Amino acid sequence: MTSHAPRLCCLDLDTFFVSVERLLDPTLLGKPVIVSGQPGERGVVTACSYEVRAFGVRSGMSLTKAAQLARDAIFVPVRHGVYADYARRVRCIASRYSPVVQVASIDEMFIDFAGCEELYRTADDRDADATIERTVRALTTSIQCELGLPSSAGIATSRSLAKVASGLAKPAGVRLVRAGDEARVLAPLPVRKLPGVGPVAERKLHALGIETLGQLACTPLPCLRGVFGAWAKHVWRGARGLGSEALGRDRPAFQEHDPGGETQGSISNERTFREDVSDERTSLDMLCSLCERVCFRARKRQVLARTVSLKLRYADFQTISRSTTLKPSCSELELYPVVLDLYRRARTRPLPLRLLGLALSNLSTAGPQLELFAGYQSLHDSVDRIRQRFGYDSVLLASSRSRALAAQSR
DNA sequence: TCTGGGGTCCTAGGACCC
DNA sequence: TCTGGGGTCCTAGGACCC
């Protein structure tokens, strides 16, 4: 039965951002590279090379810590646009091998090879598993030869296990987990390796004496409910290598056009201040600039938002959010007063601020409702056009402008 | 472990309606 | 006026992923 054979592939680009930077600057090859902001700034490691990992550096680690661990590391700024372009080219290659390709993130995708066995079969293949494994190797080789990017792949009966297998295959390998072998492969792995088990669940499981996926698989379901709640069964099945054999629903970042209809997702921007801020003017300027930014992005996506959420983090890391739902809009002129109100409600302590963020959600595609704020329409059109042509910062609300000038003078 | 920024999804309580 | 139960929406917070 093909439905029980490993046909789901998780393809993961190895240290993707670093690999792209090395393509564009070959002097970085073989050197310890960290893609992030500059050391000394408030920030974390976005991506790092294996040479840096050898010193214990991990993505998500603070830049200060990373600089201490890897003194010779080369810090390279993040260039999302460039990586997105390469990711698109990788997807094109993948779609030559199977029509069913699902994008999971910028450096990861799932490919369903069910039904493709006969297409790729050669006389040398021992069985259908061998055919798929050889095909996936050909795919990773294509990506390496055509783009110069190393990748790893896992092939298994479920999405979650394919992802685990791609981790086992790194660097630049392919790992197929045969049907019936799932539990044995998973058993010795630390619980954290299972997608869905993060730092919090890991800590709780350790407290129960559960360290490996084998132990997790043997734990009675009721014991796991305290840790995972309604997700317990899902996680427990995952630890045994059981899971959906289908890819499931795709998560497109941009929905097909459906005027007036609901659209998935949210648009958010947040900013950690270089230094904690107690000056009210600076906070309000930041809010104004965040508001312009998310509204600009909403108009670019042609969506209206019904819900506006403000996030505020105090110097002591306490994080507060306040949100409100109103008539659909994508105009900062309409939303800024609402944002100010949310800010007043959230800002109850006299402590300096570390971060401010804004999110738009409850999105609908801009259909007839666009006329609701037609009064601002031509203004936004002009501003957006100038920005597309001369860059985002070429037009700013007065409040954002004072912020930008202050930043320049620093 | 001194903790970025973009997201998604889940939970739980309260309001409100039938 | 009190009461049940289900459904839906809103809000706040948190876990997780890359």
Tab-separated table of C-alpha atoms (C1' of nucleotides) in Angstrom:
chain	number	residue	atom	x	y	z
A	1	MET	CA	0.000	0.000	0.000
A	2	THR	CA	1.516	3.276	-1.089
A	3	SER	CA	-0.383	5.179	1.584
A	4	HIS	CA	1.751	3.508	4.301
A	5	ALA	CA	5.061	3.994	2.535
A	6	PRO	CA	7.364	6.933	3.305
A	7	ARG	CA	6.588	9.479	0.575
A	8	LEU	CA	6.603	12.810	2.407
A	9	CYS	CA	9.806	14.744	2.074
A	10	CYS	CA	10.956	17.667	4.209
A	11	LEU	CA	13.580	19.684	2.371
A	12	ASP	CA	15.604	22.057	4.508
A	13	LEU	CA	18.327	24.403	3.274
A	14	ASP	CA	21.468	24.072	5.418
A	15	THR	CA	22.419	27.298	7.223
A	16	PHE	CA	20.496	29.006	4.426
A	17	PHE	CA	21.269	32.679	5.103
A	18	VAL	CA	24.960	31.888	5.630
A	19	SER	CA	25.074	29.817	2.418
A	20	VAL	CA	23.602	32.699	0.398
A	21	GLU	CA	26.035	35.211	1.918
A	22	ARG	CA	28.895	32.878	0.978
A	23	LEU	CA	27.621	32.612	-2.584
A	24	LEU	CA	27.727	36.401	-2.856
A	25	ASP	CA	31.032	36.730	-0.996
A	26	PRO	CA	33.188	33.595	-1.387
A	27	THR	CA	35.802	34.979	1.038
A	28	LEU	CA	33.356	33.908	3.764
A	29	LEU	CA	33.740	30.229	2.822
A	30	GLY	CA	35.128	28.125	5.652
A	31	LYS	CA	35.056	31.114	8.026
A	32	PRO	CA	32.952	31.492	11.194
A	33	VAL	CA	29.973	33.588	9.998
A	34	ILE	CA	27.098	35.076	11.992
A	35	VAL	CA	24.182	36.671	10.126
A	36	SER	CA	22.589	39.274	12.404
A	37	GLY	CA	23.003	42.840	13.570
A	38	GLN	CA	26.366	44.064	14.825
A	39	PRO	CA	27.825	42.894	18.165
A	40	GLY	CA	27.103	45.400	20.900
A	41	GLU	CA	23.638	46.038	19.521
A	42	ARG	CA	20.538	44.669	21.216
A	43	GLY	CA	19.759	41.660	19.118
A	44	VAL	CA	20.212	37.952	18.594
A	45	VAL	CA	21.860	35.606	16.113
A	46	THR	CA	19.571	35.126	13.101
A	47	ALA	CA	21.712	32.433	11.465
A	48	CYS	CA	25.222	31.071	11.924
A	49	SER	CA	27.678	28.748	10.199
A	50	TYR	CA	28.782	25.344	11.494
A	51	GLU	CA	32.215	26.830	12.292
A	52	VAL	CA	30.513	29.160	14.782
A	53	ARG	CA	28.248	26.450	16.162
A	54	ALA	CA	31.349	24.525	17.158
A	55	PHE	CA	31.901	27.245	19.793
A	56	GLY	CA	28.373	26.786	21.152
A	57	VAL	CA	26.744	29.673	19.283
A	58	ARG	CA	23.095	29.046	18.348
A	59	SER	CA	20.492	31.064	16.508
A	60	GLY	CA	18.413	33.079	18.954
A	61	MET	CA	21.434	33.708	21.191
A	62	SER	CA	22.193	37.311	22.174
A	63	LEU	CA	24.871	38.982	20.058
A	64	THR	CA	26.925	39.827	23.115
A	65	LYS	CA	27.038	36.183	24.166
A	66	ALA	CA	27.792	35.016	20.619
A	67	ALA	CA	30.664	37.490	20.303
A	68	GLN	CA	32.120	36.210	23.572
A	69	LEU	CA	31.944	32.567	22.481
A	70	ALA	CA	33.266	33.048	18.947
A	71	ARG	CA	35.784	35.888	19.092
A	72	ASP	CA	36.838	35.593	15.440
A	73	ALA	CA	33.294	35.474	14.070
A	74	ILE	CA	32.457	37.660	11.081
A	75	PHE	CA	29.141	39.497	11.548
A	76	VAL	CA	27.139	39.968	8.352
A	77	PRO	CA	23.908	42.010	8.175
A	78	VAL	CA	20.629	40.227	7.344
A	79	ARG	CA	19.301	40.691	3.784
A	80	HIS	CA	15.833	39.147	3.694
A	81	GLY	CA	15.049	40.249	0.156
A	82	VAL	CA	18.081	38.422	-1.230
A	83	TYR	CA	17.264	35.206	0.652
A	84	ALA	CA	13.628	35.341	-0.481
A	85	ASP	CA	14.798	35.466	-4.088
A	86	TYR	CA	16.981	32.363	-3.676
A	87	ALA	CA	14.175	30.572	-1.796
A	88	ARG	CA	11.899	31.182	-4.771
A	89	ARG	CA	14.444	29.610	-7.104
A	90	VAL	CA	14.770	26.556	-4.839
A	91	ARG	CA	10.972	26.123	-4.967
A	92	CYS	CA	11.061	26.218	-8.756
A	93	ILE	CA	13.554	23.358	-8.776
A	94	ALA	CA	11.506	21.349	-6.259
A	95	SER	CA	8.341	21.743	-8.314
A	96	ARG	CA	10.101	20.058	-11.247
A	97	TYR	CA	10.270	16.888	-9.130
A	98	SER	CA	6.728	16.802	-7.751
A	99	PRO	CA	3.605	18.872	-8.334
A	100	VAL	CA	2.849	18.911	-4.609
A	101	VAL	CA	5.200	21.354	-2.899
A	102	GLN	CA	4.186	23.111	0.293
A	103	VAL	CA	6.218	26.019	1.590
A	104	ALA	CA	6.705	25.918	5.365
A	105	SER	CA	9.147	28.800	5.792
A	106	ILE	CA	11.831	30.639	3.856
A	107	ASP	CA	14.294	27.732	4.188
A	108	GLU	CA	11.978	24.728	4.477
A	109	MET	CA	9.374	22.996	2.327
A	110	PHE	CA	7.437	19.745	2.193
A	111	ILE	CA	7.146	17.708	-0.982
A	112	ASP	CA	4.713	14.852	-1.487
A	113	PHE	CA	6.041	12.087	-3.751
A	114	ALA	CA	3.012	9.801	-3.421
A	115	GLY	CA	2.171	8.455	-6.871
A	116	CYS	CA	5.548	9.464	-8.321
A	117	GLU	CA	7.300	6.110	-7.725
A	118	GLU	CA	6.619	4.680	-11.175
A	119	LEU	CA	7.660	7.924	-12.834
A	120	TYR	CA	11.179	7.769	-11.396
A	121	ARG	CA	11.701	4.015	-11.133
A	122	THR	CA	14.850	2.544	-12.748
A	123	ALA	CA	15.951	-1.082	-13.109
A	124	ASP	CA	18.646	-0.555	-10.450
A	125	ASP	CA	16.203	0.429	-7.701
A	126	ARG	CA	15.725	-2.325	-5.109
A	127	ASP	CA	12.234	-1.130	-4.233
A	128	ALA	CA	9.955	1.903	-4.278
A	129	ASP	CA	11.639	3.378	-1.169
A	130	ALA	CA	14.968	3.283	-2.985
A	131	THR	CA	13.394	5.042	-5.950
A	132	ILE	CA	12.154	7.916	-3.789
A	133	GLU	CA	15.404	8.208	-1.874
A	134	ARG	CA	17.402	8.377	-5.103
A	135	THR	CA	14.991	10.962	-6.518
A	136	VAL	CA	15.334	13.170	-3.453
A	137	ARG	CA	19.119	12.915	-3.709
A	138	ALA	CA	18.823	14.075	-7.311
A	139	LEU	CA	16.750	17.034	-6.087
A	140	THR	CA	19.316	18.134	-3.494
A	141	THR	CA	22.053	17.686	-6.106
A	142	SER	CA	20.125	19.918	-8.531
A	143	ILE	CA	19.849	22.620	-5.872
A	144	GLN	CA	23.568	22.363	-5.172
A	145	CYS	CA	24.604	22.379	-8.855
A	146	GLU	CA	22.189	25.013	-10.149
A	147	LEU	CA	22.217	27.426	-7.205
A	148	GLY	CA	25.245	26.411	-5.153
A	149	LEU	CA	23.147	25.849	-2.042
A	150	PRO	CA	23.525	22.810	0.249
A	151	SER	CA	20.330	21.210	1.565
A	152	SER	CA	19.195	18.199	3.567
A	153	ALA	CA	16.077	16.094	3.273
A	154	GLY	CA	14.091	13.659	5.367
A	155	ILE	CA	11.579	11.209	3.916
A	156	ALA	CA	8.991	9.517	6.098
A	157	THR	CA	5.368	8.517	6.465
A	158	SER	CA	4.356	11.703	8.271
A	159	ARG	CA	5.160	15.383	8.042
A	160	SER	CA	6.453	15.609	11.578
A	161	LEU	CA	8.757	12.589	11.176
A	162	ALA	CA	10.019	13.840	7.806
A	163	LYS	CA	11.051	17.034	9.548
A	164	VAL	CA	12.849	15.131	12.293
A	165	ALA	CA	14.558	12.992	9.634
A	166	SER	CA	15.777	16.058	7.728
A	167	GLY	CA	17.413	17.212	10.967
A	168	LEU	CA	19.119	13.812	11.285
A	169	ALA	CA	20.335	14.081	7.692
A	170	LYS	CA	22.203	17.365	8.224
A	171	PRO	CA	24.523	18.500	6.840
A	172	ALA	CA	23.882	17.901	3.159
A	173	GLY	CA	22.356	14.435	3.542
A	174	VAL	CA	19.181	12.494	2.817
A	175	ARG	CA	17.532	10.243	5.383
A	176	LEU	CA	14.625	7.912	4.642
A	177	VAL	CA	12.769	6.317	7.543
A	178	ARG	CA	11.185	3.082	6.371
A	179	ALA	CA	7.635	2.195	7.307
A	180	GLY	CA	7.652	0.286	10.594
A	181	ASP	CA	10.974	1.839	11.620
A	182	GLU	CA	9.508	5.102	12.942
A	183	ALA	CA	9.375	4.385	16.679
A	184	ARG	CA	12.881	2.883	16.692
A	185	VAL	CA	14.402	5.935	14.975
A	186	LEU	CA	12.654	8.384	17.293
A	187	ALA	CA	13.151	6.552	20.602
A	188	PRO	CA	16.715	7.687	21.476
A	189	LEU	CA	16.159	11.347	20.489
A	190	PRO	CA	15.703	14.096	23.107
A	191	VAL	CA	12.061	15.200	23.464
A	192	ARG	CA	12.948	18.656	22.139
A	193	LYS	CA	13.573	17.182	18.682
A	194	LEU	CA	9.845	16.625	18.152
A	195	PRO	CA	8.170	19.574	16.398
A	196	GLY	CA	5.789	21.176	18.889
A	197	VAL	CA	7.945	20.529	21.940
A	198	GLY	CA	9.507	23.853	22.860
A	199	PRO	CA	11.513	24.987	25.875
A	200	VAL	CA	8.491	25.117	28.194
A	201	ALA	CA	7.203	21.621	27.384
A	202	GLU	CA	10.764	20.305	27.527
A	203	ARG	CA	11.207	21.645	31.071
A	204	LYS	CA	7.903	20.132	32.217
A	205	LEU	CA	8.744	16.767	30.653
A	206	HIS	CA	12.165	16.749	32.309
A	207	ALA	CA	10.454	17.415	35.623
A	208	LEU	CA	8.460	14.225	35.022
A	209	GLY	CA	11.694	12.359	34.296
A	210	ILE	CA	10.944	12.148	30.576
A	211	GLU	CA	14.064	12.865	28.535
A	212	THR	CA	13.692	10.915	25.285
A	213	LEU	CA	10.952	10.399	22.722
A	214	GLY	CA	11.037	6.688	23.594
A	215	GLN	CA	10.142	7.542	27.200
A	216	LEU	CA	7.518	9.991	25.982
A	217	ALA	CA	5.950	7.300	23.784
A	218	CYS	CA	5.713	4.961	26.817
A	219	THR	CA	4.134	7.583	29.095
A	220	PRO	CA	0.407	7.051	29.766
A	221	LEU	CA	-1.650	9.650	27.936
A	222	PRO	CA	-3.320	11.129	31.077
A	223	CYS	CA	0.144	12.061	32.467
A	224	LEU	CA	0.827	14.114	29.346
A	225	ARG	CA	-2.406	16.086	29.518
A	226	GLY	CA	-0.951	18.205	32.330
A	227	VAL	CA	1.885	19.288	30.041
A	228	PHE	CA	0.180	19.557	26.676
A	229	GLY	CA	-3.524	19.883	27.452
A	230	ALA	CA	-5.645	19.153	24.399
A	231	TRP	CA	-2.480	18.596	22.353
A	232	ALA	CA	-1.361	15.604	24.459
A	233	LYS	CA	-2.650	12.953	22.091
A	234	HIS	CA	-1.152	14.658	19.072
A	235	VAL	CA	2.283	14.870	20.718
A	236	TRP	CA	2.070	11.315	22.058
A	237	ARG	CA	1.290	10.014	18.579
A	238	GLY	CA	4.120	12.096	17.149
A	239	ALA	CA	6.573	10.502	19.563
A	240	ARG	CA	5.552	7.107	18.162
A	241	GLY	CA	6.060	8.258	14.598
A	242	LEU	CA	2.347	8.421	13.911
A	243	GLY	CA	0.912	11.398	12.147
A	244	SER	CA	-1.011	12.562	9.160
A	245	GLU	CA	0.137	11.038	5.895
A	246	ALA	CA	-1.251	13.989	3.978
A	247	LEU	CA	0.463	17.339	3.766
A	248	GLY	CA	-2.492	19.192	5.179
A	249	ARG	CA	-3.564	22.678	4.353
A	250	ASP	CA	-1.089	25.085	2.834
A	251	ARG	CA	-0.366	28.370	4.505
A	252	PRO	CA	-0.058	30.871	1.703
A	253	ALA	CA	1.251	34.236	2.793
A	254	PHE	CA	-0.908	35.904	0.199
A	255	GLN	CA	-4.406	34.632	-0.362
A	256	GLU	CA	-6.020	34.550	-3.768
A	257	HIS	CA	-8.076	37.676	-4.399
A	258	ASP	CA	-11.536	37.515	-2.866
A	259	PRO	CA	-12.884	41.048	-2.513
A	260	GLY	CA	-14.554	41.655	0.807
A	261	GLY	CA	-13.671	38.165	2.009
A	262	GLU	CA	-11.670	37.190	5.060
A	263	THR	CA	-7.994	36.646	4.652
A	264	GLN	CA	-5.588	34.735	6.795
A	265	GLY	CA	-2.907	36.123	8.959
A	266	SER	CA	-1.697	39.334	10.457
A	267	ILE	CA	0.686	42.173	9.744
A	268	SER	CA	2.964	43.245	12.535
A	269	ASN	CA	5.997	45.369	13.230
A	270	GLU	CA	7.773	45.694	16.532
A	271	ARG	CA	10.895	47.467	17.643
A	272	THR	CA	13.207	47.020	20.593
A	273	PHE	CA	14.776	50.363	21.522
A	274	ARG	CA	18.560	50.567	21.500
A	275	GLU	CA	18.254	51.735	25.075
A	276	ASP	CA	15.216	51.616	27.331
A	277	VAL	CA	13.093	54.707	26.811
A	278	SER	CA	11.383	56.783	29.466
A	279	ASP	CA	10.781	59.845	27.306
A	280	GLU	CA	7.142	59.943	26.222
A	281	ARG	CA	7.870	61.826	22.978
A	282	THR	CA	10.208	59.059	21.769
A	283	SER	CA	7.591	56.384	22.499
A	284	LEU	CA	4.856	58.262	20.658
A	285	ASP	CA	7.143	58.896	17.668
A	286	MET	CA	7.888	55.175	17.534
A	287	LEU	CA	4.184	54.326	17.704
A	288	CYS	CA	3.474	56.727	14.873
A	289	SER	CA	6.171	55.212	12.709
A	290	LEU	CA	5.006	51.630	13.475
A	291	CYS	CA	1.442	52.622	12.625
A	292	GLU	CA	2.498	54.049	9.259
A	293	ARG	CA	4.553	50.954	8.528
A	294	VAL	CA	1.843	48.356	9.187
A	295	CYS	CA	-0.752	50.425	7.313
A	296	PHE	CA	1.594	50.795	4.350
A	297	ARG	CA	2.067	47.009	4.303
A	298	ALA	CA	-1.693	46.440	4.562
A	299	ARG	CA	-2.343	48.705	1.571
A	300	LYS	CA	0.383	46.938	-0.372
A	301	ARG	CA	-1.394	43.631	0.330
A	302	GLN	CA	-4.729	45.284	-0.388
A	303	VAL	CA	-6.242	44.277	2.922
A	304	LEU	CA	-8.210	46.051	5.611
A	305	ALA	CA	-7.801	45.251	9.301
A	306	ARG	CA	-10.546	45.105	11.901
A	307	THR	CA	-8.315	44.410	14.892
A	308	VAL	CA	-5.409	46.548	16.051
A	309	SER	CA	-3.115	45.225	18.790
A	310	LEU	CA	-0.451	47.078	20.692
A	311	LYS	CA	2.422	45.335	22.426
A	312	LEU	CA	4.458	47.020	25.094
A	313	ARG	CA	7.441	45.634	26.953
A	314	TYR	CA	8.806	47.280	30.069
A	315	ALA	CA	12.482	47.401	31.002
A	316	ASP	CA	11.889	44.473	33.386
A	317	PHE	CA	10.524	42.445	30.456
A	318	GLN	CA	6.919	42.445	31.570
A	319	THR	CA	4.968	42.368	28.318
A	320	ILE	CA	1.469	43.792	27.971
A	321	SER	CA	-0.858	43.684	24.996
A	322	ARG	CA	-4.033	45.654	24.384
A	323	SER	CA	-6.225	45.250	21.352
A	324	THR	CA	-9.444	46.562	19.956
A	325	THR	CA	-11.762	45.676	17.095
A	326	LEU	CA	-13.372	48.318	14.922
A	327	LYS	CA	-14.521	49.045	11.401
A	328	PRO	CA	-12.065	47.806	8.736
A	329	SER	CA	-9.275	50.234	7.882
A	330	CYS	CA	-5.753	50.458	6.534
A	331	SER	CA	-5.258	54.157	7.135
A	332	GLU	CA	-2.805	55.427	9.742
A	333	LEU	CA	-4.853	58.621	9.921
A	334	GLU	CA	-7.779	56.566	11.200
A	335	LEU	CA	-5.809	54.062	13.243
A	336	TYR	CA	-3.271	56.263	15.000
A	337	PRO	CA	-5.821	57.757	17.451
A	338	VAL	CA	-6.935	54.199	18.272
A	339	VAL	CA	-3.329	53.162	18.809
A	340	LEU	CA	-2.801	56.118	21.149
A	341	ASP	CA	-5.799	54.996	23.179
A	342	LEU	CA	-4.445	51.433	23.412
A	343	TYR	CA	-1.099	52.865	24.495
A	344	ARG	CA	-2.668	54.902	27.308
A	345	ARG	CA	-4.468	51.775	28.520
A	346	ALA	CA	-1.341	49.628	28.427
A	347	ARG	CA	1.149	52.131	29.837
A	348	THR	CA	0.244	51.909	33.512
A	349	ARG	CA	3.678	51.579	35.140
A	350	PRO	CA	6.269	54.383	35.432
A	351	LEU	CA	9.054	52.037	34.226
A	352	PRO	CA	11.065	52.779	31.036
A	353	LEU	CA	10.043	50.892	27.886
A	354	ARG	CA	12.079	48.282	26.101
A	355	LEU	CA	9.830	47.533	23.133
A	356	LEU	CA	6.771	48.733	21.277
A	357	GLY	CA	4.893	46.764	18.642
A	358	LEU	CA	1.753	46.994	16.541
A	359	ALA	CA	-0.198	44.275	14.770
A	360	LEU	CA	-3.116	44.334	12.362
A	361	SER	CA	-5.290	41.226	12.233
A	362	ASN	CA	-8.828	40.139	11.390
A	363	LEU	CA	-7.922	41.026	7.833
A	364	SER	CA	-10.270	41.204	4.896
A	365	THR	CA	-9.410	41.811	1.289
A	366	ALA	CA	-10.092	45.397	0.320
A	367	GLY	CA	-13.308	45.295	-1.705
A	368	PRO	CA	-16.146	47.816	-1.647
A	369	GLN	CA	-15.188	48.821	1.903
A	370	LEU	CA	-12.265	50.695	0.429
A	371	GLU	CA	-14.724	53.502	-0.239
A	372	LEU	CA	-15.341	53.844	3.476
A	373	PHE	CA	-12.174	55.833	3.810
A	374	ALA	CA	-12.155	57.206	0.285
A	375	GLY	CA	-11.430	60.617	1.754
A	376	TYR	CA	-7.898	59.467	2.538
A	377	GLN	CA	-7.529	57.327	-0.540
A	378	SER	CA	-5.827	59.769	-2.867
A	379	LEU	CA	-3.479	60.888	-0.101
A	380	HIS	CA	-2.425	57.301	0.638
A	381	ASP	CA	-2.049	56.571	-3.061
A	382	SER	CA	0.306	59.493	-3.529
A	383	VAL	CA	2.344	58.674	-0.438
A	384	ASP	CA	2.612	54.989	-1.345
A	385	ARG	CA	3.675	55.781	-4.890
A	386	ILE	CA	6.426	58.128	-3.703
A	387	ARG	CA	7.594	55.436	-1.292
A	388	GLN	CA	7.679	52.734	-3.969
A	389	ARG	CA	9.800	55.017	-6.102
A	390	PHE	CA	12.106	56.770	-3.619
A	391	GLY	CA	12.124	54.405	-0.645
A	392	TYR	CA	9.963	54.060	2.427
A	393	ASP	CA	11.579	56.886	4.405
A	394	SER	CA	11.074	59.471	1.646
A	395	VAL	CA	7.651	60.312	3.132
A	396	LEU	CA	6.892	60.222	6.836
A	397	LEU	CA	4.284	61.687	9.143
A	398	ALA	CA	5.686	64.639	11.091
A	399	SER	CA	6.035	62.540	14.222
A	400	SER	CA	7.938	59.784	12.428
A	401	ARG	CA	10.068	62.374	10.717
A	402	SER	CA	11.339	63.773	14.006
A	403	ARG	CA	12.228	60.221	15.036
A	404	ALA	CA	14.125	59.589	11.821
A	405	LEU	CA	16.066	62.837	12.138
A	406	ALA	CA	16.973	62.037	15.724
A	407	ALA	CA	18.233	58.624	14.637
A	408	GLN	CA	20.360	60.220	11.905
A	409	SER	CA	22.004	62.651	14.274
A	410	ARG	CA	23.090	59.793	16.544
B	1	DT	C1'	19.786	31.617	29.045
B	2	DC	C1'	19.664	38.771	30.389
B	3	DT	C1'	16.441	37.413	25.966
B	4	DG	C1'	14.962	40.096	17.904
B	5	DG	C1'	11.258	40.143	14.726
B	6	DG	C1'	8.022	38.026	11.759
B	7	DG	C1'	4.451	34.962	12.121
B	8	DT	C1'	0.656	30.926	13.655
B	9	DC	C1'	-2.188	28.643	16.803
B	10	DC	C1'	-4.330	27.622	21.329
B	11	DT	C1'	-6.680	28.666	25.724
B	12	DA	C1'	-9.643	30.776	28.882
B	13	DG	C1'	-12.885	34.046	30.533
B	14	DG	C1'	-16.511	37.306	29.676
B	15	DA	C1'	-20.194	39.460	26.906
B	16	DC	C1'	-24.007	38.711	24.312
B	17	DC	C1'	-27.645	36.253	21.828
B	18	DC	C1'	-31.072	32.693	21.220
C	1	DT	C1'	-36.731	37.493	37.996
C	2	DC	C1'	-34.011	33.435	37.885
C	3	DT	C1'	-32.281	29.738	35.297
C	4	DG	C1'	-29.717	26.258	31.362
C	5	DG	C1'	-26.884	25.460	27.634
C	6	DG	C1'	-24.842	26.296	23.185
C	7	DG	C1'	-22.721	29.325	19.906
C	8	DT	C1'	-19.988	33.189	18.614
C	9	DC	C1'	-17.153	37.100	19.146
C	10	DC	C1'	-13.747	39.713	21.625
C	11	DT	C1'	-9.658	40.245	24.505
C	12	DA	C1'	-5.253	38.925	26.817
C	13	DG	C1'	-1.688	35.977	27.301
C	14	DG	C1'	1.387	32.383	26.051
C	15	DA	C1'	3.809	28.472	23.419
C	16	DC	C1'	6.003	27.565	19.434
C	17	DC	C1'	8.386	28.017	14.779
C	18	DC	C1'	12.046	29.934	11.744
